[in-house]
GROMACS .gro file of C-alpha atoms in nm:
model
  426
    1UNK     CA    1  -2.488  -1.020  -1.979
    2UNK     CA    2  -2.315  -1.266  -1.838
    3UNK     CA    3  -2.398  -1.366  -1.485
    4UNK     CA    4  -2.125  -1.425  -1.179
    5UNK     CA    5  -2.205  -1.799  -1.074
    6UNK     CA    6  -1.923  -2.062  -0.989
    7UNK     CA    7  -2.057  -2.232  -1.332
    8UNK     CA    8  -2.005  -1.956  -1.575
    9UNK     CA    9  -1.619  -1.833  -1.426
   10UNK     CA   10  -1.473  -2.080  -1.613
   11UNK     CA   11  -1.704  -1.992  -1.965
   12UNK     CA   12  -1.639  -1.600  -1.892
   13UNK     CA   13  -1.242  -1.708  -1.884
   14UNK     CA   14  -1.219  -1.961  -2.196
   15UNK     CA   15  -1.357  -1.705  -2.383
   16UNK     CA   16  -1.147  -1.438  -2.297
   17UNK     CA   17  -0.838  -1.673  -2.271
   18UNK     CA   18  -0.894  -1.781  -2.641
   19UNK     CA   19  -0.824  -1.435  -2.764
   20UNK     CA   20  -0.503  -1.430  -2.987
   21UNK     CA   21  -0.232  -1.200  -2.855
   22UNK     CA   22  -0.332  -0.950  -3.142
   23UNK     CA   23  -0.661  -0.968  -3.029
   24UNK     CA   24  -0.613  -0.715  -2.740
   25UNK     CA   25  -0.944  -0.503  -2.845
   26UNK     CA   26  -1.118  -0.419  -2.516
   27UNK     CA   27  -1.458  -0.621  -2.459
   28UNK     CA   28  -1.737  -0.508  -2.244
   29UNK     CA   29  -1.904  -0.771  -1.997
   30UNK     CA   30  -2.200  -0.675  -1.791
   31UNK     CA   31  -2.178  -0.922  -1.482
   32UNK     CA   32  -2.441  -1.007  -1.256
   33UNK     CA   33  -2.394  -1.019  -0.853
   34UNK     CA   34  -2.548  -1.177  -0.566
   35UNK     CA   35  -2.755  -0.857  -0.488
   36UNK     CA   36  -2.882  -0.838  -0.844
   37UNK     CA   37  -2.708  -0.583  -0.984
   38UNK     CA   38  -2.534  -0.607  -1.320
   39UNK     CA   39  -2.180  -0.477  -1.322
   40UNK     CA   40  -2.019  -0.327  -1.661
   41UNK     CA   41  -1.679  -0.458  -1.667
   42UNK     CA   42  -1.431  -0.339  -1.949
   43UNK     CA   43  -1.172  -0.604  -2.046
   44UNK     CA   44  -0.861  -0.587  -2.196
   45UNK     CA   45  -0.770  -1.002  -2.241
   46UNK     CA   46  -0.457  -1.162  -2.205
   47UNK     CA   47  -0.338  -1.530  -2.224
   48UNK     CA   48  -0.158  -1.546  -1.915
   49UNK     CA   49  -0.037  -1.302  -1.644
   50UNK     CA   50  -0.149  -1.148  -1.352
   51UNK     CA   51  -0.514  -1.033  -1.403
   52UNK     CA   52  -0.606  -0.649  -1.252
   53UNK     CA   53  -0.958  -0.559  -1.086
   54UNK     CA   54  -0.958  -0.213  -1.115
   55UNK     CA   55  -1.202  -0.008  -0.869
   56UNK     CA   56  -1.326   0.328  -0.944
   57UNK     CA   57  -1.256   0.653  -0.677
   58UNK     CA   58  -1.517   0.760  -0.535
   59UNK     CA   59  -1.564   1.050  -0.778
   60UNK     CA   60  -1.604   0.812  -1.099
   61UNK     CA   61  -1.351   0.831  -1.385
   62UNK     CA   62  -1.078   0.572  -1.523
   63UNK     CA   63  -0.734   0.598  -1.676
   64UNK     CA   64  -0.651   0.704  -2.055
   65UNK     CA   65  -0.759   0.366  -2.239
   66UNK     CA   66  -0.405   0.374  -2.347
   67UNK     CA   67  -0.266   0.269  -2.020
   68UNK     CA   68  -0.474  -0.042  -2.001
   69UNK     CA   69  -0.342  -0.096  -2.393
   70UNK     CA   70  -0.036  -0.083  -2.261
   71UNK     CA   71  -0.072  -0.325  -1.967
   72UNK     CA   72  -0.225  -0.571  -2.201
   73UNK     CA   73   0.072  -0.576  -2.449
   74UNK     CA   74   0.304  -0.661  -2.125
   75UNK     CA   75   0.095  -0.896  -2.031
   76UNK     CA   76  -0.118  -0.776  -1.778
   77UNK     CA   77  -0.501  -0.843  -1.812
   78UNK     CA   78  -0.709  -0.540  -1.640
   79UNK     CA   79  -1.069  -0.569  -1.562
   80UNK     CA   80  -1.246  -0.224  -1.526
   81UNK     CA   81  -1.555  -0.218  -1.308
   82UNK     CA   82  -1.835   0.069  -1.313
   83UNK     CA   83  -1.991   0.082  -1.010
   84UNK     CA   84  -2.126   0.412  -1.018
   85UNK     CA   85  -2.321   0.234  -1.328
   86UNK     CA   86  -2.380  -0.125  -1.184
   87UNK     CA   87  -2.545   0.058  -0.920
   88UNK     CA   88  -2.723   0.364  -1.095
   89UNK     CA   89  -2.568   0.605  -0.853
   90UNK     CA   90  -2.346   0.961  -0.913
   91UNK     CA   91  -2.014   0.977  -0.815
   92UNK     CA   92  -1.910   1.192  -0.521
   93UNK     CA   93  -1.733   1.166  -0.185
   94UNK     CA   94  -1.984   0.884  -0.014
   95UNK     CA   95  -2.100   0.742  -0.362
   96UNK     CA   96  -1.859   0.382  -0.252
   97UNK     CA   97  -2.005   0.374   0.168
   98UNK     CA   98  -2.296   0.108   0.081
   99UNK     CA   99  -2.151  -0.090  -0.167
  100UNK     CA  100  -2.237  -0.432  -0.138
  101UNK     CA  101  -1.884  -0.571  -0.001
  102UNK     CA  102  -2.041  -0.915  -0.142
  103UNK     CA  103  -2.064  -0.809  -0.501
  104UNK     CA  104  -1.711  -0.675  -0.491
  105UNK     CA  105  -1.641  -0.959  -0.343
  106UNK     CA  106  -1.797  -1.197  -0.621
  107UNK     CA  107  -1.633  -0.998  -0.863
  108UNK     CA  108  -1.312  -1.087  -0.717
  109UNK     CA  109  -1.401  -1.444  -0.738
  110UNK     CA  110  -1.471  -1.457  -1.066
  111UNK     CA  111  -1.113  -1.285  -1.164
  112UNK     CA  112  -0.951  -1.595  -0.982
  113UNK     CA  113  -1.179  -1.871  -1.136
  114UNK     CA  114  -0.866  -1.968  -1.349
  115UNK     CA  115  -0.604  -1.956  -1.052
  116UNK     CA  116  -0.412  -1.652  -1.204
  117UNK     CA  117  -0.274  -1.409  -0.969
  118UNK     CA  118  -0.555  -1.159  -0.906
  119UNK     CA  119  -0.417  -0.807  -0.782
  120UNK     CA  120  -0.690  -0.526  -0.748
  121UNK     CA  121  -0.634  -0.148  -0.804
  122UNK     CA  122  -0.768   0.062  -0.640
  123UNK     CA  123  -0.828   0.490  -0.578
  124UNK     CA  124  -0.881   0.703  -0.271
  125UNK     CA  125  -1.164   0.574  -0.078
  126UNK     CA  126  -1.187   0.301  -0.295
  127UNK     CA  127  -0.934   0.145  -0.130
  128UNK     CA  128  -1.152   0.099   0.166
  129UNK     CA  129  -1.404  -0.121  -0.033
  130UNK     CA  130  -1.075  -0.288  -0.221
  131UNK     CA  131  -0.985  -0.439   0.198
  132UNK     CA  132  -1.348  -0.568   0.253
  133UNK     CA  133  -1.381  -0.734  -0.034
  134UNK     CA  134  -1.017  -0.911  -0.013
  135UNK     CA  135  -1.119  -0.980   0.366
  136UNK     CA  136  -1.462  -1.173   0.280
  137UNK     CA  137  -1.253  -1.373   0.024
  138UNK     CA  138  -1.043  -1.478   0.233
  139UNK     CA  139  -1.326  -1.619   0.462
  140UNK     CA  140  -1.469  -1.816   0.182
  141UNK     CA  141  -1.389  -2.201   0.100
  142UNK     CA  142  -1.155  -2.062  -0.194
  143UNK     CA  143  -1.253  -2.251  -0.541
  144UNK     CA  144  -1.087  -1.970  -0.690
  145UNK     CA  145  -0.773  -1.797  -0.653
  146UNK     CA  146  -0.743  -1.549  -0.363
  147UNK     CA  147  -0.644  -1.208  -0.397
  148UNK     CA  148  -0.277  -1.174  -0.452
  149UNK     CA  149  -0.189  -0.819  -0.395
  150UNK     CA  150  -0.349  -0.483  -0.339
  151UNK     CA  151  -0.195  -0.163  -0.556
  152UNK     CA  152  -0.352   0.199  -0.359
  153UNK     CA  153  -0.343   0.510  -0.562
  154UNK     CA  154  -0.334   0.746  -0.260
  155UNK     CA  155  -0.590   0.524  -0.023
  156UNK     CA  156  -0.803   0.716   0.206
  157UNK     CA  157  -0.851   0.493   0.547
  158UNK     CA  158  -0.909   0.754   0.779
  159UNK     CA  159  -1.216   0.619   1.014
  160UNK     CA  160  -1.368   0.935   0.983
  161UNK     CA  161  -1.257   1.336   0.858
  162UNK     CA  162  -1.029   1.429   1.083
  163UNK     CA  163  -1.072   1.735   1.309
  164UNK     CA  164  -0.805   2.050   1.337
  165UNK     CA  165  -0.602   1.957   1.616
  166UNK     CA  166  -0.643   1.614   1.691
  167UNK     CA  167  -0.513   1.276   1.626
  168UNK     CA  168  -0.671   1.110   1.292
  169UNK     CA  169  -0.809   0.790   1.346
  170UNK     CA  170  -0.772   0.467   1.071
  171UNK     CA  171  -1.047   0.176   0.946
  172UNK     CA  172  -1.013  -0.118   1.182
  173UNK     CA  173  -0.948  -0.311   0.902
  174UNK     CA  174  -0.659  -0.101   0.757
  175UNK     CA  175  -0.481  -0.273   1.114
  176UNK     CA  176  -0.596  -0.639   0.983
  177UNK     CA  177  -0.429  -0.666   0.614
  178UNK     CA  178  -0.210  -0.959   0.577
  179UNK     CA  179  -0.229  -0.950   0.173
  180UNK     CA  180   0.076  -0.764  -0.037
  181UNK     CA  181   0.008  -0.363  -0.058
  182UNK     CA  182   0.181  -0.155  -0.348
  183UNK     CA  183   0.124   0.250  -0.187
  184UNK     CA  184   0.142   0.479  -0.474
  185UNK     CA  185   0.137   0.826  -0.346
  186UNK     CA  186   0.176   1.154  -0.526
  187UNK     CA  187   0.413   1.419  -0.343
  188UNK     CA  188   0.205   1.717  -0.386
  189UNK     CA  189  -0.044   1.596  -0.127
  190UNK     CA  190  -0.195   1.623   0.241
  191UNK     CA  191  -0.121   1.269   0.236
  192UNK     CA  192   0.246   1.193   0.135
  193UNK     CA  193   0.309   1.347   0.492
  194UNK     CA  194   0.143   1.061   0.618
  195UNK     CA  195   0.266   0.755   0.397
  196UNK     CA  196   0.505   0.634   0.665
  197UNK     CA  197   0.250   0.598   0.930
  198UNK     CA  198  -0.017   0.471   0.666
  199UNK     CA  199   0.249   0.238   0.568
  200UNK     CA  200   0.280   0.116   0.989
  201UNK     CA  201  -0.136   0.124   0.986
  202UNK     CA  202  -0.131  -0.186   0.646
  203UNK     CA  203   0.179  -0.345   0.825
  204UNK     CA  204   0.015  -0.422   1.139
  205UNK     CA  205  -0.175  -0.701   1.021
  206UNK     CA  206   0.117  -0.865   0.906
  207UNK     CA  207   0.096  -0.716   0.534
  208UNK     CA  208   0.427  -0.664   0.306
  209UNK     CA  209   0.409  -0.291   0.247
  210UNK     CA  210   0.607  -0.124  -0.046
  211UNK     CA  211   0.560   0.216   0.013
  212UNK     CA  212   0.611   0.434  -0.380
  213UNK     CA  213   0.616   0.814  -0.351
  214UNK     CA  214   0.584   1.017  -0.604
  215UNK     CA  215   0.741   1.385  -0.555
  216UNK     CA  216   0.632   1.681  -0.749
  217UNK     CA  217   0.249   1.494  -0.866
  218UNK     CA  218  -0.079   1.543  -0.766
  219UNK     CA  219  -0.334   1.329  -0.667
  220UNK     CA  220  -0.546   1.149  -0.934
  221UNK     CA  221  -0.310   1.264  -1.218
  222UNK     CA  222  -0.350   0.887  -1.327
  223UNK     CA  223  -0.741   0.917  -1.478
  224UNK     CA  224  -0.698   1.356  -1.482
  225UNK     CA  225  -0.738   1.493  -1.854
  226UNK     CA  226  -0.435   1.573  -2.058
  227UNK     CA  227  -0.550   1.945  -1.964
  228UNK     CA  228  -0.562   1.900  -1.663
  229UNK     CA  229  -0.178   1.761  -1.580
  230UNK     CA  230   0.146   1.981  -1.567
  231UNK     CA  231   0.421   1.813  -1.780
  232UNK     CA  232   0.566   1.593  -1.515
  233UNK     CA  233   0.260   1.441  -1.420
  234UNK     CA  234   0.165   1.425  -1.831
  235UNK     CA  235   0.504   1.229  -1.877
  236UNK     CA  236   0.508   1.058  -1.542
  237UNK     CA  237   0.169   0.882  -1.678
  238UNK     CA  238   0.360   0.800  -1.991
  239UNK     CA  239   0.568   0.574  -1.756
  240UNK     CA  240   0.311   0.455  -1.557
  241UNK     CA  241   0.212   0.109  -1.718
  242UNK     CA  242   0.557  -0.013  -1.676
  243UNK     CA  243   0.552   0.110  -1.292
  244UNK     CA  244   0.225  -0.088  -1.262
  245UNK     CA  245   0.369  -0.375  -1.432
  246UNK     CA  246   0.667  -0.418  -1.199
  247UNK     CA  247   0.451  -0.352  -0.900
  248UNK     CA  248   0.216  -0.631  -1.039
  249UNK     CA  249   0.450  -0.879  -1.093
  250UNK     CA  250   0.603  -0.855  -0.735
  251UNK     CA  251   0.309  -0.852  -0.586
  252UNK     CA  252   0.212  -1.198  -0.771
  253UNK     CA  253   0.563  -1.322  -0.662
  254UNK     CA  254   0.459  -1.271  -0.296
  255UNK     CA  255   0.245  -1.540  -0.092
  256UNK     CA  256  -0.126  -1.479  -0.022
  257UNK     CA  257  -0.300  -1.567   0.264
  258UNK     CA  258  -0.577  -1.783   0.228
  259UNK     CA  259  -0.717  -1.692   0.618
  260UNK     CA  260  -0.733  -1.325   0.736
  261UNK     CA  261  -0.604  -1.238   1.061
  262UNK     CA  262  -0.870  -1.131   1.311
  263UNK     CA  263  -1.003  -0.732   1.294
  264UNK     CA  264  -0.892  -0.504   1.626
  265UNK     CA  265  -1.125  -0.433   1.900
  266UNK     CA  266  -1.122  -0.078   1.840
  267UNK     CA  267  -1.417   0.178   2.039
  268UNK     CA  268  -1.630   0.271   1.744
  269UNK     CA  269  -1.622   0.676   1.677
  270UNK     CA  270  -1.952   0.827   1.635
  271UNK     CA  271  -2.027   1.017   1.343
  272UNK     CA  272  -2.072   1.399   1.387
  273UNK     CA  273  -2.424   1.499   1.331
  274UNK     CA  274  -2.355   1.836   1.216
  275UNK     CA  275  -2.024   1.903   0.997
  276UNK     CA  276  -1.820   2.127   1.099
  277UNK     CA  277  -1.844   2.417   0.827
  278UNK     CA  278  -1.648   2.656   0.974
  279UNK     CA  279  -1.400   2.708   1.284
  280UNK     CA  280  -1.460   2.443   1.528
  281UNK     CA  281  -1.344   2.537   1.916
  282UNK     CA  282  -1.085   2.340   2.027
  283UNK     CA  283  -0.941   2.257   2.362
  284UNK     CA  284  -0.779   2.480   2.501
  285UNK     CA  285  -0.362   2.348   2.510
  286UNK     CA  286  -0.067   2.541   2.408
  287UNK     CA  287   0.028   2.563   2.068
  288UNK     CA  288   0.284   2.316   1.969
  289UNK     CA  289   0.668   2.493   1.906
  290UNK     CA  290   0.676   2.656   1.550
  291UNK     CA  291   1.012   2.873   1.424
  292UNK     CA  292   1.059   2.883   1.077
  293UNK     CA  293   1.226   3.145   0.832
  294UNK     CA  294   1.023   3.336   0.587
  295UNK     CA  295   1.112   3.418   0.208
  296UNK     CA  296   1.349   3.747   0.372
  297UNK     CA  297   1.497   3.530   0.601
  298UNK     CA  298   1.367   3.636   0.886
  299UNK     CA  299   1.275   3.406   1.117
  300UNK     CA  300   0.967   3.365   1.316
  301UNK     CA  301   0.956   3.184   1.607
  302UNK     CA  302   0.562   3.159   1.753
  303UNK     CA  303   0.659   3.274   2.112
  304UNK     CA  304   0.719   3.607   1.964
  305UNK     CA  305   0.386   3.686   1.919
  306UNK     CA  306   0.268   3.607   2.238
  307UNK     CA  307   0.019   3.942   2.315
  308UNK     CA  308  -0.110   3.883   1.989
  309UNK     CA  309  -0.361   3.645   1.869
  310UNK     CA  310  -0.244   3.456   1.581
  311UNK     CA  311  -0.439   3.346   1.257
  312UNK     CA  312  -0.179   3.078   1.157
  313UNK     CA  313  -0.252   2.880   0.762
  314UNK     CA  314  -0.088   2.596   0.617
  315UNK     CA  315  -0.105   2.591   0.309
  316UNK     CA  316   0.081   2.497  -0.048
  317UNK     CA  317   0.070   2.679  -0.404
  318UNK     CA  318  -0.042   2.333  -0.560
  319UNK     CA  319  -0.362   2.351  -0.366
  320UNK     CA  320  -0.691   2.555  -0.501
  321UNK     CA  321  -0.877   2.591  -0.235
  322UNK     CA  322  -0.577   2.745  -0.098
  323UNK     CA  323  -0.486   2.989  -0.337
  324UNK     CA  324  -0.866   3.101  -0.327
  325UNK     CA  325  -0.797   3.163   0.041
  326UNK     CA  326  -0.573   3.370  -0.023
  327UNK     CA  327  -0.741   3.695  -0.093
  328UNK     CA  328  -0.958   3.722   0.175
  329UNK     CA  329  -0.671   3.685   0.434
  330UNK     CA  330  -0.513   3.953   0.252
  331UNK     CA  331  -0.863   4.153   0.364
  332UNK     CA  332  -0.880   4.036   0.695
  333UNK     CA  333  -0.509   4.131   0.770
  334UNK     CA  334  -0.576   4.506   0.629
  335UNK     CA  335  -0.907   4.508   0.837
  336UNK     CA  336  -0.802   4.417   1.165
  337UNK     CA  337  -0.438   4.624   1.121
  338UNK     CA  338  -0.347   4.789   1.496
  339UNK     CA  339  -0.586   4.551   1.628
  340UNK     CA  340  -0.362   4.299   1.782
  341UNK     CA  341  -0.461   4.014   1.508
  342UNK     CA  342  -0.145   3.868   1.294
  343UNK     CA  343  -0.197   3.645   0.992
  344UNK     CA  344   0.089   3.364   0.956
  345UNK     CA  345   0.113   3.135   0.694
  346UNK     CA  346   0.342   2.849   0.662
  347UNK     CA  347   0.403   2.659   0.318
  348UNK     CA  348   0.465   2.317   0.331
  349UNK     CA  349   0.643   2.072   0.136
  350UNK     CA  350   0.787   2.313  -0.167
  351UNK     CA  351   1.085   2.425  -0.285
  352UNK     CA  352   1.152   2.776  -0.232
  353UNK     CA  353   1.184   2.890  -0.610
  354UNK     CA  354   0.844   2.729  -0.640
  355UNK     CA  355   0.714   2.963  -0.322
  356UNK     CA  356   0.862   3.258  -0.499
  357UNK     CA  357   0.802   3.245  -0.854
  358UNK     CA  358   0.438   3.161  -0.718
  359UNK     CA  359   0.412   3.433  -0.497
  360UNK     CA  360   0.564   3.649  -0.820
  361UNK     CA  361   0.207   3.620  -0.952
  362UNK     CA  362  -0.005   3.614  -0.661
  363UNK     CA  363   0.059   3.907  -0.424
  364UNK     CA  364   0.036   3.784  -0.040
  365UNK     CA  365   0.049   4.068   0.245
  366UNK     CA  366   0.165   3.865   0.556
  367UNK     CA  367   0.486   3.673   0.617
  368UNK     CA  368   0.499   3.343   0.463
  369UNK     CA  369   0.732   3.084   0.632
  370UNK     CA  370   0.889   2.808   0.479
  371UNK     CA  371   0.874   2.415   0.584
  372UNK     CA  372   1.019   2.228   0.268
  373UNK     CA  373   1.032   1.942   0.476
  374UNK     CA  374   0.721   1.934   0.616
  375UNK     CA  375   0.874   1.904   0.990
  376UNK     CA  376   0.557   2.068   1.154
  377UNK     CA  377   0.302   1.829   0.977
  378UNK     CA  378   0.315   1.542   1.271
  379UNK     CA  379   0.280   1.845   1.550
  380UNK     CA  380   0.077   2.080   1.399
  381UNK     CA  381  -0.191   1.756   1.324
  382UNK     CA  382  -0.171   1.845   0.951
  383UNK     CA  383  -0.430   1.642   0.774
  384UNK     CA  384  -0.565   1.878   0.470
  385UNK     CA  385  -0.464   2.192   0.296
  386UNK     CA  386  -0.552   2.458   0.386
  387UNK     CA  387  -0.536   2.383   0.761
  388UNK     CA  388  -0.663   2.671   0.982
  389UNK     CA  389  -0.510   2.776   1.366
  390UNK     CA  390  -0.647   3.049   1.576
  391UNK     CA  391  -0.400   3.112   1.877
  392UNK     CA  392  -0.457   3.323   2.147
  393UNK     CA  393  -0.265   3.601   2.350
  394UNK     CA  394  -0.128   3.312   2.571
  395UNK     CA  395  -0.057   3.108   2.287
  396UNK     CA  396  -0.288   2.867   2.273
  397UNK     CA  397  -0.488   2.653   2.018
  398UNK     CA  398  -0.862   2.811   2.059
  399UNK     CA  399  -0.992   2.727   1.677
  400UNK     CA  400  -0.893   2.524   1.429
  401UNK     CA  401  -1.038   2.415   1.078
  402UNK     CA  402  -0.891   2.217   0.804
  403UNK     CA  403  -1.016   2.348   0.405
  404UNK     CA  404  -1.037   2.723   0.273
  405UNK     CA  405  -1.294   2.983   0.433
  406UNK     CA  406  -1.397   3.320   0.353
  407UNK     CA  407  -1.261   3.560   0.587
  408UNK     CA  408  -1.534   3.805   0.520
  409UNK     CA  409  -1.785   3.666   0.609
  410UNK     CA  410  -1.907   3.718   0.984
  411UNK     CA  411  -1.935   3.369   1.134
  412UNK     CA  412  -1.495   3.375   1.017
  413UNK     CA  413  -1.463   3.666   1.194
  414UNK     CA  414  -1.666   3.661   1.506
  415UNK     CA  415  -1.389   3.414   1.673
  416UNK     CA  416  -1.130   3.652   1.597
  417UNK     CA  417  -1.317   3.896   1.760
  418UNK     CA  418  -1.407   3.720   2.032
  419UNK     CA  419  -1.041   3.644   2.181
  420UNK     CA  420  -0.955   3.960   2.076
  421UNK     CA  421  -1.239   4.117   2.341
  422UNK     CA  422  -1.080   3.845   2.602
  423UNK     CA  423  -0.993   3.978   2.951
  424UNK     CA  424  -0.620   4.054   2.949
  425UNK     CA  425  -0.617   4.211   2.582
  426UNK     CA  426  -0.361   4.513   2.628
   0.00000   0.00000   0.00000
């Protein structure tokens, strides 16, 4: 164990740095931080180069050891942290919310105790803990190099879960970045809709934002299983040392503020107490425009089915939770047939030959409209697939959810019934 303190950086480094090139063999250090904790870092040593703290996701996991193999024979030294070990707790969705931003932080330090560029990875809502611990180096009297550059594997900065039919709201510190950000975001994803205005969000503070989309990949196929990739994201991943190592080196090219620009005054949002599980009431508003052409051709236009109330999805074939959905619309459609409900669905962001040949194996009994270019994702406040709209007779946005739900069950159904009972039903 070797413990992070100003006086040992330089020990931790000479050791590393006196590694022949051949010597590339990954080491394990377990590194001690202010708060006590001891940190397993896995180390792939190189002479020179820029030097990569990589953070985990949320949910645990690292690349294929053959990526950081890779990285190390261009040159790039990568320093994997366990957190979820440091700190003896599981991964899962809130596993990263109290990590010390110190130790982070320290960690950081420690990378730059040799003045190479230091550039830190980092995975959905890891990202988060990636800005705070940049930030508090930045306030420090630097002994060490600062942070050089940030590369985001699909960040997550949203301030809190966004609800159906309103306005997501971003970190206060996503506004106040004014170190380099590489944005690599997959295609098949909720979020490459919103990599432009993420992309606004990091340049606010003054940041150099390079924003690298990735069409026709999923999110996490970097640290998935082999079995768990299609081909493209299988040889994407191939590829993806070199795409690190050019984002790397630019990054280390780019200046890096030693001061960080002040955070926003921002009115904090209070966290729900309950989550919302199921269809959440919204406020009453008309439904934004929506006319699209199904597989047929025929086109739908919204105002159509005004009379009617209106269960409208988004939804894409790359998405489980949506494809489990599925079925039980199927139901609900036969069930409430003659009943003045109609079940739309619109897929978003697909080619049509992938719609059909999916829908070729999945049968799907209401229309399904097509939006390869994902034009009603800013108006329809698209956030997460599957996202949920109930519309009324008057067509307007009554209930909204974003995720799958099982239109069986009685608490999915008892909104449908109630507009359906509403005065002016024909």
């Amino acid at each position: 164990m070797i413990p992070l303190r100003p006086p040992v950086y330089a020990l931790l480094l000479a050791l590393l740095i006196g590694l022949s090139p051949s010597a590339r063999a990954a080491t394990e250090e377990w590194l001690e931080v202010p708060s006590g904790a001891e940190i397993p870092v896995r180390i792939h040593a190189t002479e020179q180069g820029p030097r990569l703290v990589w953070l985990p996701s949320e949910h645990g996991g690292r690349p294929p050891e053959q990526i950081f193999e890779e990285l190390a024979a261009a040159g790039l030294e990568t320093w994997m942290a366990d957190l979820h070990a440091g700190y003896f707790i599981p991964p899962g969705r809130s596993s990263l919310e109290n990590m010390p931003v110190a130790d982070v932080a320290e960690l950081l330090a420690a990378a730059g105790a040799d003045e190479r560029p230091v550039i830190v990875v980092a995975t959905g809502r890891s990202a988060r803990l990636a800005l705070q611990a940049t930030r508090e180096r930045q306030g420090e009297d630097l002994d060490t190099a600062p942070v050089q550059g940030l590369i985001f594997f699909h960040p997550y900065f949203y301030a809190a879960r966004p609800e159906a039919g309103a306005d997501a709201s971003y970190l206060p510190i996503a506004y106040a970045v004014n170190v380099p950000v590489y944005l690599i975001q997959p295609g098949l994803s909720a979020k490459f809709w919103r990599l432009e205005e993420m992309s606004r969000v990091l340049a606010e503070g003054g940041a150099e934002v390079y924003a690298h989309p990735l069409p026709g990949l999923t999110d996490g196929f970097h640290q998935r299983s082999e079995n768990d990739l299609t081909p493209e994201e299988l040889a994407y991943r191939m590829r993806l040392p070199a795409v690190l190592e050019r984002a790397a080196r630019l990054l280390a090219r780019r200046p890096a503020p030693a001061v960080a620009v002040p955070l926003p005054e921002v009115t904090p949002i209070p966290p729900r107490s309950v989550p919302s599980l199921g269809l959440r009431a919204v406020e009453p508003t008309p439904a934004p425009p929506l006319a699209l052409t199904d597989l047929d051709g025929i086109r739908h236009d919204l105002t159509d089915y005004r009379g009617e109330v209106v269960l409208l999805s988004f939804w894409a074939s790359w998405c489980p939770p949506c494809v489990e959905e599925l079925p039980s619309l199927n139901r609900l459609q036969a069930d409430f047939e003659g009943r003045g409900l109609r079940v739309l669905s619109v897929d978003v962001g697909e080619t049509r030959e992938t719609v059909e040949a999916f829908l070729a194996k999945i049968s799907v009994d209401f229309p399904v409209l097509h939006d390869a270019d994902g034009t009603t994702v800013p108006s329809w406040k698209i956030y997460a697939y599957p996202t949920n709209y109930l519309i009324d007779r008057e067509g307007r946005l009554r209930y909204g959810h974003f995720g799958a739900l099982d239109w069986s069950q009685p608490e999915s159904r008892a909104p449908i019934e109630r507009l359906l009972g509403e005065a002016g039903a024909p």
